[in-house]
Coordinates of C-alpha atoms and ligand atoms in Angstrom, one line a residue:
Chain A
M1 CA 135.2 64.1 -68.2
S2 CA 134.4 63.1 -64.7
K3 CA 133.0 59.8 -63.9
T4 CA 129.4 59.2 -62.8
K5 CA 128.9 58.3 -59.2
V6 CA 126.5 55.4 -58.6
A7 CA 125.6 53.4 -55.6
A8 CA 127.5 50.1 -55.4
K9 CA 124.2 48.6 -54.2
D10 CA 121.1 50.3 -55.5
G11 CA 118.6 51.5 -52.9
W12 CA 120.8 50.8 -49.9
F13 CA 121.9 54.3 -49.3
T14 CA 121.4 57.9 -50.5
L15 CA 124.0 59.5 -52.7
D16 CA 123.8 62.9 -50.8
E17 CA 127.6 63.3 -50.3
A18 CA 127.2 66.0 -47.6
A19 CA 124.8 64.0 -45.5
P20 CA 124.4 60.4 -46.8
A21 CA 122.1 57.9 -45.0
L22 CA 121.5 54.2 -45.2
I23 CA 118.0 53.5 -46.5
G24 CA 116.0 51.2 -44.4
S25 CA 112.3 50.4 -44.0
R26 CA 109.7 50.9 -41.3
C27 CA 106.8 48.5 -41.4
N28 CA 103.4 50.1 -41.7
G29 CA 101.9 47.3 -39.7
C30 CA 104.2 46.9 -36.6
G31 CA 106.6 49.9 -37.0
T32 CA 109.8 47.7 -36.9
Y33 CA 112.9 48.9 -38.8
A34 CA 115.0 46.8 -41.2
F35 CA 118.2 47.3 -43.1
P36 CA 118.4 46.6 -45.9
A37 CA 114.8 47.7 -46.5
E38 CA 112.1 45.1 -46.5
Q39 CA 110.4 44.8 -49.9
V40 CA 107.7 42.2 -49.5
Y41 CA 107.1 40.6 -46.1
C42 CA 107.7 41.8 -42.6
K43 CA 110.3 39.7 -40.6
N44 CA 108.4 40.2 -37.3
P45 CA 106.6 36.8 -36.9
A46 CA 103.7 38.6 -35.2
C47 CA 103.1 40.9 -38.2
D48 CA 101.7 39.9 -41.6
S49 CA 102.1 43.4 -43.2
E50 CA 103.3 43.7 -46.7
S51 CA 103.6 47.5 -46.7
F52 CA 106.6 49.5 -45.8
E53 CA 107.8 53.0 -45.8
Q54 CA 111.4 53.7 -46.9
V55 CA 113.2 55.7 -44.2
E56 CA 116.7 57.2 -43.9
L57 CA 118.4 55.6 -40.9
S58 CA 120.2 57.6 -38.3
R59 CA 123.4 58.9 -39.8
S60 CA 125.4 58.5 -36.5
G61 CA 125.8 55.8 -34.0
R62 CA 128.3 54.2 -31.5
I63 CA 130.8 51.5 -32.2
W64 CA 129.5 48.2 -30.8
S65 CA 132.7 46.4 -31.8
Y66 CA 135.6 46.7 -34.2
T67 CA 138.4 45.0 -35.9
N68 CA 140.6 45.3 -39.0
A69 CA 141.6 43.3 -42.1
C70 CA 145.3 42.7 -42.0
Y71 CA 145.2 40.7 -45.2
Q72 CA 143.3 41.4 -48.5
P73 CA 139.8 39.8 -48.4
P74 CA 139.1 37.4 -51.3
A75 CA 137.0 38.2 -54.3
P76 CA 134.3 39.5 -54.8
Y77 CA 136.0 42.2 -52.7
I78 CA 137.8 44.8 -54.8
P79 CA 140.7 46.3 -53.0
T80 CA 140.9 50.1 -53.0
T81 CA 144.7 50.3 -53.0
D82 CA 147.5 48.4 -54.7
P83 CA 149.4 47.1 -52.7
F84 CA 146.7 46.3 -50.2
E85 CA 146.5 48.5 -47.1
P86 CA 144.9 47.1 -44.0
F87 CA 141.5 48.8 -43.2
A88 CA 139.6 49.0 -40.0
L89 CA 136.0 47.7 -39.7
A90 CA 133.3 48.8 -37.3
A91 CA 130.0 47.3 -36.2
V92 CA 127.9 50.4 -35.3
E93 CA 124.8 50.5 -33.2
L94 CA 122.1 52.9 -34.2
E95 CA 120.3 54.0 -31.1
A96 CA 116.8 54.9 -32.5
E97 CA 116.6 51.9 -34.8
K98 CA 118.3 49.5 -32.3
L99 CA 120.2 47.7 -34.9
I100 CA 123.9 47.2 -35.8
V101 CA 125.4 47.9 -39.2
I102 CA 128.9 46.9 -40.3
G103 CA 131.1 49.2 -42.4
Q104 CA 134.7 49.9 -43.2
M105 CA 136.1 52.9 -41.3
T106 CA 137.5 55.8 -43.3
P107 CA 141.2 55.2 -44.2
D108 CA 142.4 58.0 -41.9
V109 CA 141.9 55.8 -38.8
S110 CA 143.4 52.5 -37.9
V111 CA 142.2 49.9 -35.4
E112 CA 144.4 51.3 -32.6
D113 CA 142.3 54.5 -32.8
L114 CA 139.0 52.8 -32.1
K115 CA 137.1 52.1 -28.9
I116 CA 133.8 50.5 -28.1
G117 CA 131.2 53.2 -27.6
M118 CA 133.0 55.7 -29.8
P119 CA 130.6 58.0 -31.8
V120 CA 130.9 57.7 -35.6
E121 CA 128.9 59.0 -38.6
L122 CA 128.1 57.7 -42.1
V123 CA 130.0 59.0 -45.1
L124 CA 130.4 57.9 -48.7
D125 CA 133.6 56.8 -50.4
V126 CA 134.6 55.3 -53.7
G127 CA 134.6 51.5 -53.4
W128 CA 135.9 50.8 -56.9
E129 CA 135.6 52.3 -60.4
D130 CA 135.5 51.5 -64.1
D131 CA 136.0 53.7 -67.1
E132 CA 132.7 55.6 -66.7
H133 CA 131.6 55.1 -63.1
Q134 CA 132.7 55.4 -59.5
Y135 CA 130.8 52.8 -57.4
M136 CA 130.1 54.4 -54.0
V137 CA 130.0 52.5 -50.7
W138 CA 129.3 53.6 -47.1
R139 CA 132.0 54.1 -44.6
W140 CA 132.0 55.0 -40.9
K141 CA 133.9 58.1 -39.9
R142 CA 135.0 59.1 -36.4
A143 CA 132.5 61.8 -35.3
G144 CA 133.5 65.4 -34.3
Chain B
M1 CA 136.4 9.3 -39.3
H2 CA 138.9 10.1 -42.1
P3 CA 141.9 12.1 -40.7
W4 CA 141.6 15.9 -41.3
G5 CA 144.2 17.5 -43.5
K6 CA 144.8 19.1 -46.8
W7 CA 144.8 15.9 -48.9
G8 CA 143.3 17.3 -52.1
K9 CA 141.4 14.1 -52.9
P10 CA 137.7 13.9 -53.8
F11 CA 135.5 14.4 -50.8
V12 CA 133.7 11.1 -51.5
E13 CA 136.9 9.1 -50.6
Y14 CA 137.0 10.7 -47.1
G15 CA 133.3 10.0 -46.6
V16 CA 133.4 6.4 -47.6
K17 CA 136.5 5.7 -45.5
A18 CA 134.7 7.3 -42.5
A19 CA 131.5 5.3 -43.3
R20 CA 133.3 2.0 -43.6
E21 CA 135.2 2.7 -40.3
A22 CA 131.9 3.5 -38.5
L23 CA 130.2 0.4 -39.9
A24 CA 133.1 -1.8 -38.8
D25 CA 133.1 -0.2 -35.4
A26 CA 129.4 -0.8 -35.0
G27 CA 129.5 -4.3 -36.3
V28 CA 126.9 -3.5 -39.0
E29 CA 127.0 -4.7 -42.6
W30 CA 126.6 -1.9 -45.2
R31 CA 123.9 -4.0 -46.9
E32 CA 121.8 -3.9 -43.8
V33 CA 121.7 -0.1 -43.7
Q34 CA 118.2 1.1 -44.5
F35 CA 118.8 4.9 -44.6
V36 CA 121.7 7.2 -45.5
A37 CA 121.7 10.8 -44.4
G38 CA 124.4 12.8 -46.2
A39 CA 125.7 16.2 -45.1
N40 CA 126.2 18.3 -48.2
T41 CA 129.2 20.2 -49.4
I42 CA 128.5 23.1 -51.8
R43 CA 132.1 23.3 -52.9
N44 CA 132.4 20.1 -54.9
G45 CA 129.9 20.3 -57.6
Y46 CA 126.7 18.3 -58.1
P47 CA 127.8 15.2 -56.1
G48 CA 128.3 17.4 -53.0
H49 CA 124.7 18.7 -53.3
V50 CA 123.3 15.1 -53.4
S51 CA 125.6 13.7 -50.8
G52 CA 123.1 11.0 -49.5
A53 CA 123.0 9.5 -53.0
T54 CA 126.7 10.1 -53.6
F55 CA 127.8 8.2 -50.6
A56 CA 125.2 5.4 -51.1
Q57 CA 126.4 4.9 -54.6
A58 CA 130.1 4.9 -53.6
L59 CA 129.4 2.3 -50.9
G60 CA 127.6 0.3 -53.6
W61 CA 123.9 0.9 -54.2
N62 CA 122.0 -1.2 -51.7
G63 CA 118.5 0.2 -52.4
C64 CA 118.3 2.2 -49.1
Q65 CA 116.4 5.4 -48.6
I66 CA 118.3 8.6 -48.5
S67 CA 118.4 12.3 -47.6
S68 CA 120.9 15.0 -48.4
N69 CA 121.1 17.9 -45.9
Y70 CA 122.5 21.4 -46.2
A71 CA 122.7 23.7 -43.2
A72 CA 126.2 25.2 -43.8
C73 CA 128.4 24.3 -40.8
A74 CA 125.4 22.7 -39.1
S75 CA 124.8 20.3 -42.0
G76 CA 126.1 17.3 -40.0
S77 CA 123.5 17.9 -37.2
M78 CA 120.7 18.2 -39.8
A79 CA 121.8 14.8 -41.2
I80 CA 121.9 13.3 -37.7
A81 CA 118.4 14.7 -37.1
S82 CA 117.2 13.3 -40.4
A83 CA 118.4 9.8 -39.6
R84 CA 117.3 9.9 -36.0
N85 CA 113.8 11.1 -36.8
R86 CA 113.3 8.3 -39.3
I87 CA 114.4 5.7 -36.7
M88 CA 112.2 7.3 -34.0
A89 CA 109.2 7.3 -36.4
G90 CA 109.7 3.6 -36.7
L91 CA 110.4 3.8 -40.5
C92 CA 113.9 2.3 -40.2
D93 CA 116.1 0.3 -37.8
V94 CA 119.6 1.3 -38.8
A95 CA 121.0 4.3 -40.6
L96 CA 124.3 5.8 -41.7
V97 CA 125.2 9.5 -41.4
V98 CA 128.1 10.8 -43.5
G99 CA 129.7 14.2 -44.1
A100 CA 133.0 15.0 -45.9
D101 CA 134.6 17.9 -47.6
T102 CA 137.5 19.0 -49.8
T103 CA 138.2 22.7 -49.3
P104 CA 140.1 25.4 -51.2
K105 CA 143.1 27.2 -49.6
G106 CA 142.8 30.4 -47.6
F107 CA 139.7 32.3 -46.3
L108 CA 136.4 30.7 -47.0
A109 CA 135.0 32.9 -49.8
P110 CA 131.7 32.8 -51.7
T111 CA 131.6 30.6 -54.7
G112 CA 132.3 32.4 -58.0
G113 CA 130.0 34.6 -60.2
D114 CA 128.2 37.9 -59.6
R115 CA 125.3 37.5 -57.2
P116 CA 124.4 41.0 -56.0
D117 CA 121.3 39.7 -54.1
D118 CA 123.2 37.1 -52.1
P119 CA 124.1 38.5 -48.6
D120 CA 127.2 36.3 -48.5
W121 CA 128.4 37.9 -51.8
L122 CA 127.5 41.4 -50.8
R123 CA 129.4 41.5 -47.5
F124 CA 132.6 40.7 -49.3
R125 CA 131.9 43.0 -52.3
L126 CA 130.6 46.1 -50.4
Q127 CA 132.7 46.0 -47.2
G128 CA 135.3 43.3 -47.4
V129 CA 134.0 41.5 -44.3
T130 CA 135.6 38.0 -44.1
N131 CA 134.6 35.3 -41.6
P132 CA 137.5 36.2 -39.2
A133 CA 136.2 39.8 -39.1
Y134 CA 132.9 38.5 -37.5
F135 CA 134.9 36.3 -35.1
A136 CA 137.0 39.4 -34.2
F137 CA 133.9 41.5 -33.5
Y138 CA 132.8 38.9 -31.0
A139 CA 136.3 38.6 -29.5
R140 CA 136.7 42.4 -29.1
R141 CA 133.3 42.4 -27.2
R142 CA 134.6 39.7 -24.8
M143 CA 137.7 41.8 -24.1
E144 CA 135.6 44.9 -23.4
L145 CA 132.9 43.2 -21.4
Y146 CA 134.7 40.4 -19.6
G147 CA 138.4 41.3 -19.6
M148 CA 139.5 38.5 -22.0
T149 CA 143.2 39.0 -22.7
D150 CA 145.6 38.1 -25.6
A151 CA 147.0 35.5 -23.1
D152 CA 143.6 34.0 -22.6
L153 CA 143.2 33.6 -26.4
A154 CA 146.6 32.0 -26.5
Q155 CA 145.7 29.7 -23.6
V156 CA 142.7 28.3 -25.4
K157 CA 144.9 27.4 -28.4
V158 CA 147.6 25.9 -26.1
K159 CA 145.0 23.7 -24.4
N160 CA 143.4 22.5 -27.6
A161 CA 146.7 21.9 -29.4
K162 CA 147.8 19.7 -26.5
A163 CA 144.6 17.7 -26.8
G164 CA 144.8 17.6 -30.6
A165 CA 148.4 16.4 -30.5
Q166 CA 146.9 13.2 -29.0
N167 CA 144.2 12.8 -31.6
P168 CA 145.1 10.7 -34.7
Y169 CA 142.3 12.3 -36.7
A170 CA 143.4 15.9 -36.0
R171 CA 145.1 17.8 -38.8
Y172 CA 147.5 19.7 -36.5
R173 CA 149.3 17.4 -34.1
K174 CA 151.7 20.0 -32.8
E175 CA 151.8 21.6 -29.3
F176 CA 152.2 25.3 -29.0
T177 CA 153.5 27.5 -26.2
L178 CA 151.7 30.7 -25.2
E179 CA 154.6 32.6 -26.8
D180 CA 154.2 30.8 -30.2
V181 CA 150.6 31.8 -30.3
Q182 CA 151.1 35.4 -29.1
Q183 CA 153.8 35.9 -31.8
S184 CA 151.6 34.6 -34.6
P185 CA 150.6 37.3 -37.1
M186 CA 147.5 39.4 -36.5
V187 CA 144.7 38.6 -39.0
A188 CA 141.7 40.5 -37.7
D189 CA 142.6 42.4 -34.5
P190 CA 142.5 41.0 -31.8
L191 CA 142.6 37.6 -33.5
R192 CA 145.9 36.1 -34.6
L193 CA 146.5 33.4 -37.1
L194 CA 146.7 30.7 -34.4
H195 CA 143.4 31.9 -32.8
I196 CA 141.4 31.2 -36.0
C197 CA 140.6 27.8 -37.4
A198 CA 141.8 26.8 -40.8
T199 CA 139.8 25.1 -43.6
S200 CA 140.5 21.4 -44.0
D201 CA 139.6 18.2 -45.9
G202 CA 138.1 15.5 -43.7
G203 CA 135.2 13.1 -43.2
A204 CA 133.1 11.8 -40.4
A205 CA 130.4 9.2 -40.1
L206 CA 128.0 7.7 -37.5
V207 CA 125.9 4.6 -37.4
L208 CA 122.5 5.2 -35.7
C209 CA 120.0 2.5 -34.9
S210 CA 116.9 1.8 -32.7
R211 CA 117.4 0.4 -29.3
E212 CA 115.5 -2.7 -30.4
Y213 CA 117.9 -3.2 -33.3
A214 CA 120.9 -2.8 -31.0
E215 CA 119.5 -5.3 -28.5
K216 CA 118.5 -7.8 -31.2
K217 CA 121.9 -7.6 -32.8
G218 CA 123.7 -7.6 -29.5
L219 CA 125.7 -4.5 -30.4
A220 CA 128.1 -3.7 -27.7
N221 CA 129.3 -0.3 -26.3
T222 CA 126.5 1.8 -27.7
V223 CA 125.7 5.3 -26.6
R224 CA 122.4 7.1 -26.7
I225 CA 121.5 10.3 -28.6
R226 CA 119.3 12.0 -26.1
A227 CA 118.6 15.2 -28.1
V228 CA 119.3 17.0 -31.4
S229 CA 118.5 20.7 -31.7
T230 CA 118.5 22.4 -35.0
A231 CA 116.9 25.6 -33.6
T232 CA 116.7 28.8 -35.5
P233 CA 116.8 32.3 -34.0
T234 CA 113.7 34.1 -32.6
Y235 CA 113.0 37.6 -34.0
P236 CA 114.6 40.0 -33.4
S237 CA 118.0 38.4 -33.7
T238 CA 120.2 41.2 -32.3
H239 CA 123.6 39.4 -32.5
L240 CA 125.6 40.1 -35.5
E241 CA 125.7 36.9 -37.6
M242 CA 127.5 35.9 -40.7
P243 CA 126.9 36.7 -43.5
D244 CA 124.6 39.7 -42.6
L245 CA 125.8 43.3 -42.7
A246 CA 123.1 44.3 -40.2
T247 CA 121.2 42.8 -37.3
D248 CA 117.4 42.8 -36.8
S249 CA 116.0 45.8 -35.1
A250 CA 115.0 45.6 -31.5
A251 CA 113.2 49.0 -31.6
V252 CA 109.7 47.6 -31.6
V253 CA 109.9 44.0 -30.6
P254 CA 112.1 43.3 -27.6
P255 CA 114.9 40.7 -28.1
P256 CA 114.1 37.1 -26.9
E257 CA 114.9 36.3 -23.3
R258 CA 117.5 33.7 -24.4
P259 CA 119.8 34.8 -27.2
F260 CA 120.1 32.5 -30.2
R261 CA 123.2 30.4 -29.5
S262 CA 122.1 29.8 -25.9
A263 CA 118.6 28.9 -27.1
V264 CA 120.0 26.3 -29.5
V265 CA 121.7 24.4 -26.7
Y266 CA 118.9 24.8 -24.2
A267 CA 116.5 23.3 -26.7
A268 CA 118.7 20.2 -26.6
Y269 CA 118.8 20.2 -22.8
E270 CA 115.0 20.5 -22.7
E271 CA 114.5 17.5 -25.1
A272 CA 117.0 15.4 -23.1
G273 CA 115.4 16.4 -19.8
I274 CA 118.7 17.4 -18.3
G275 CA 120.6 20.6 -17.6
P276 CA 124.1 22.0 -18.1
E277 CA 125.0 20.8 -14.6
D278 CA 124.6 17.2 -15.8
V279 CA 127.3 17.6 -18.5
D280 CA 130.7 15.9 -18.2
V281 CA 132.3 16.9 -21.5
A282 CA 131.6 19.3 -24.3
E283 CA 132.6 19.8 -27.9
V284 CA 131.9 23.4 -29.0
Y285 CA 132.4 25.3 -32.2
D286 CA 135.7 27.2 -31.7
L287 CA 135.9 29.0 -35.0
S288 CA 138.1 31.2 -33.0
S289 CA 139.6 30.8 -29.5
A290 CA 137.3 33.5 -28.2
M291 CA 134.2 31.6 -29.5
E292 CA 135.1 28.6 -27.4
L293 CA 134.7 30.9 -24.4
D294 CA 131.5 32.3 -25.8
W295 CA 130.0 28.8 -26.3
I296 CA 131.0 27.6 -22.8
E297 CA 128.7 30.3 -21.5
Q298 CA 126.1 29.9 -24.1
A299 CA 125.9 26.2 -23.3
G300 CA 125.4 27.2 -19.6
L301 CA 128.6 25.5 -18.4
C302 CA 129.3 28.6 -16.5
G303 CA 127.7 32.1 -16.0
E304 CA 128.2 34.9 -18.4
G305 CA 131.6 36.4 -18.3
E306 CA 133.0 33.5 -16.3
A307 CA 134.6 31.4 -19.1
E308 CA 138.0 33.1 -18.7
H309 CA 138.0 32.1 -15.1
L310 CA 137.3 28.5 -15.9
L311 CA 140.1 28.6 -18.6
R312 CA 142.7 30.1 -16.2
N313 CA 141.8 27.5 -13.6
G314 CA 142.4 24.6 -16.0
D315 CA 138.7 23.6 -15.5
T316 CA 138.2 23.2 -19.3
A317 CA 141.3 21.1 -19.9
I318 CA 141.3 17.3 -19.9
G319 CA 141.5 16.4 -16.2
G320 CA 139.6 19.6 -15.3
R321 CA 136.1 20.0 -13.9
I322 CA 134.3 20.3 -17.3
P323 CA 136.7 19.5 -20.2
V324 CA 135.8 21.4 -23.4
N325 CA 137.0 20.3 -26.9
P326 CA 139.1 17.2 -25.8
S327 CA 139.3 16.3 -29.5
G328 CA 141.4 19.4 -30.0
G329 CA 138.4 21.3 -31.5
L330 CA 138.4 23.1 -34.8
G331 CA 141.7 24.7 -33.7
A332 CA 143.3 21.3 -34.2
F333 CA 141.1 20.1 -37.0
G334 CA 140.1 23.1 -39.1
E335 CA 136.7 23.4 -40.7
A336 CA 135.5 20.6 -43.0
V337 CA 132.1 22.1 -43.1
P338 CA 129.7 19.1 -43.6
A339 CA 131.8 16.8 -41.4
Q340 CA 132.4 18.8 -38.3
A341 CA 129.1 18.5 -36.4
I342 CA 129.3 14.7 -37.0
A343 CA 132.9 14.7 -35.8
Q344 CA 131.9 16.3 -32.6
V345 CA 129.5 13.4 -31.9
C346 CA 132.3 10.9 -32.9
E347 CA 134.5 12.4 -30.2
L348 CA 131.8 12.3 -27.5
T349 CA 131.0 8.7 -28.4
W350 CA 134.7 7.7 -27.8
Q351 CA 134.7 9.7 -24.6
L352 CA 131.5 8.1 -23.3
R353 CA 132.8 4.6 -24.2
G354 CA 136.1 5.3 -22.5
Q355 CA 138.0 4.8 -25.7
A356 CA 139.6 8.2 -26.0
G357 CA 143.0 7.1 -24.8
P358 CA 145.3 9.9 -23.7
R359 CA 142.4 12.3 -24.3
Q360 CA 140.0 10.4 -22.0
V361 CA 137.8 12.5 -19.8
E362 CA 137.5 10.2 -16.8
G363 CA 134.0 8.9 -16.0
A364 CA 132.3 10.9 -18.8
K365 CA 128.6 9.9 -18.9
V366 CA 126.9 12.9 -20.6
G367 CA 128.3 15.0 -23.4
V368 CA 127.0 18.0 -25.3
T369 CA 127.9 19.5 -28.7
A370 CA 127.3 23.1 -29.9
N371 CA 127.8 24.3 -33.4
Q372 CA 126.2 26.8 -35.8
G373 CA 125.8 27.2 -39.5
L374 CA 125.5 30.4 -41.6
F375 CA 121.9 31.7 -42.1
G376 CA 120.5 30.8 -38.7
H377 CA 121.3 27.1 -38.4
G378 CA 121.7 26.1 -34.8
S379 CA 123.2 22.7 -33.9
S380 CA 123.4 20.9 -30.6
V381 CA 123.5 17.2 -29.8
I382 CA 123.4 15.5 -26.4
V383 CA 124.8 12.0 -26.0
S384 CA 124.7 9.9 -22.9
V385 CA 125.8 6.4 -21.9
Ligands
ZN401 ZN1 105.7 44.4 -39.4

């Protein structure tokens, strides 16, 4: 029996594996975006709106900066491999929303492959699993 | 101060040692102290969360008023501000500020337990983003934008290790060569082990008093706190900050003219009525070697993208035009979270009094500190003779 795929953090991204997207918010008062989505109060100090529309953020962006983890991060991180394999991390700028989101790169690339300004797109991957579930997380993947 | 290290003793011991040393240095009796401002540590149970009371009790209850301050790495500045504000309001004449910590080994990680709504927990669980990963994002930007090299990163460490070797309170008293640093293992590309500050045990304390009190008591060799800034960001904060996985959006509201870190220090300049051109010595928050270069620019000590030039020229070394981190900085000390913003002011005090020995910045009259705590806590203190 296959395991059920669930989001590692409910409501932060869609589980559409072909074209996943981060779920953010657009304020109905001032139009500003936020990720993770605002639930109650707008963070714009000039806006007292308490009403938001959930929006799927741009699925692609450009690398603002990047690095890697040469050593296993401490708990609560759950490593995906044993022994630990270094992974690359990218901070990606979404042009329309003008915000930066951090994510691990897919394991097919290492830090030497990355450049600032490189286009990437959002994909889903298994972060960790238990007997019944696969907990999905977002990753950035080199575009094209 | 209590020397930084990995002593494994209760944090209270370090704080009390630092406090007693500060009181003796000032020539003030503990029983005269009317206010204690503690800088909290969250890693040492309940006593760490009520640090003002913890230190007051350990020094021997004297009936004073207290405050306990938490602002992550900026807790020390918040404690200084708390004591200074009380003095300036005329509610007290003499106060004691204390911060101390005992830290676990390795990366700073969130405290235990499942907290899926805490951004500090989520960044580790969902993406494995450690503190050095953030420092590395900033460092990679400097390489791309301003041409910082691996040798520049190593040079910051060599400079600060040389200063730290002369500082009896520093944890690391060893000098390094460029080669030593460039051969240390990569942790978060482009940052190597010797580019990133460790976590330490340590304690620091200050005695603050009103000018009238100092005159009445005939206290010698005092320095003046001219400004304390604990500024927060202005929306939208477009710089990636720990522990967030995303920045604010600048799609609708344009970013502020002065980015956060720069705004923190300029708020202090404004309060002091001086500018960066008046500064003789600076203690900045070098979580990584690259962040020392960032802060030099954010504090206005040179233009954007010019810090590498200052470094290569020797301008930021002791004996240079504008010495930065003559204490040895976090590179030589390591982070003892609640103590470090206080320790920066201790160093400036010795520098301004001409008591820094082999680390002395000749003729230093004005000093500035820059530091920052998780969750939007700015920290900058200006001290002058
Ligand atoms: Zn709004």
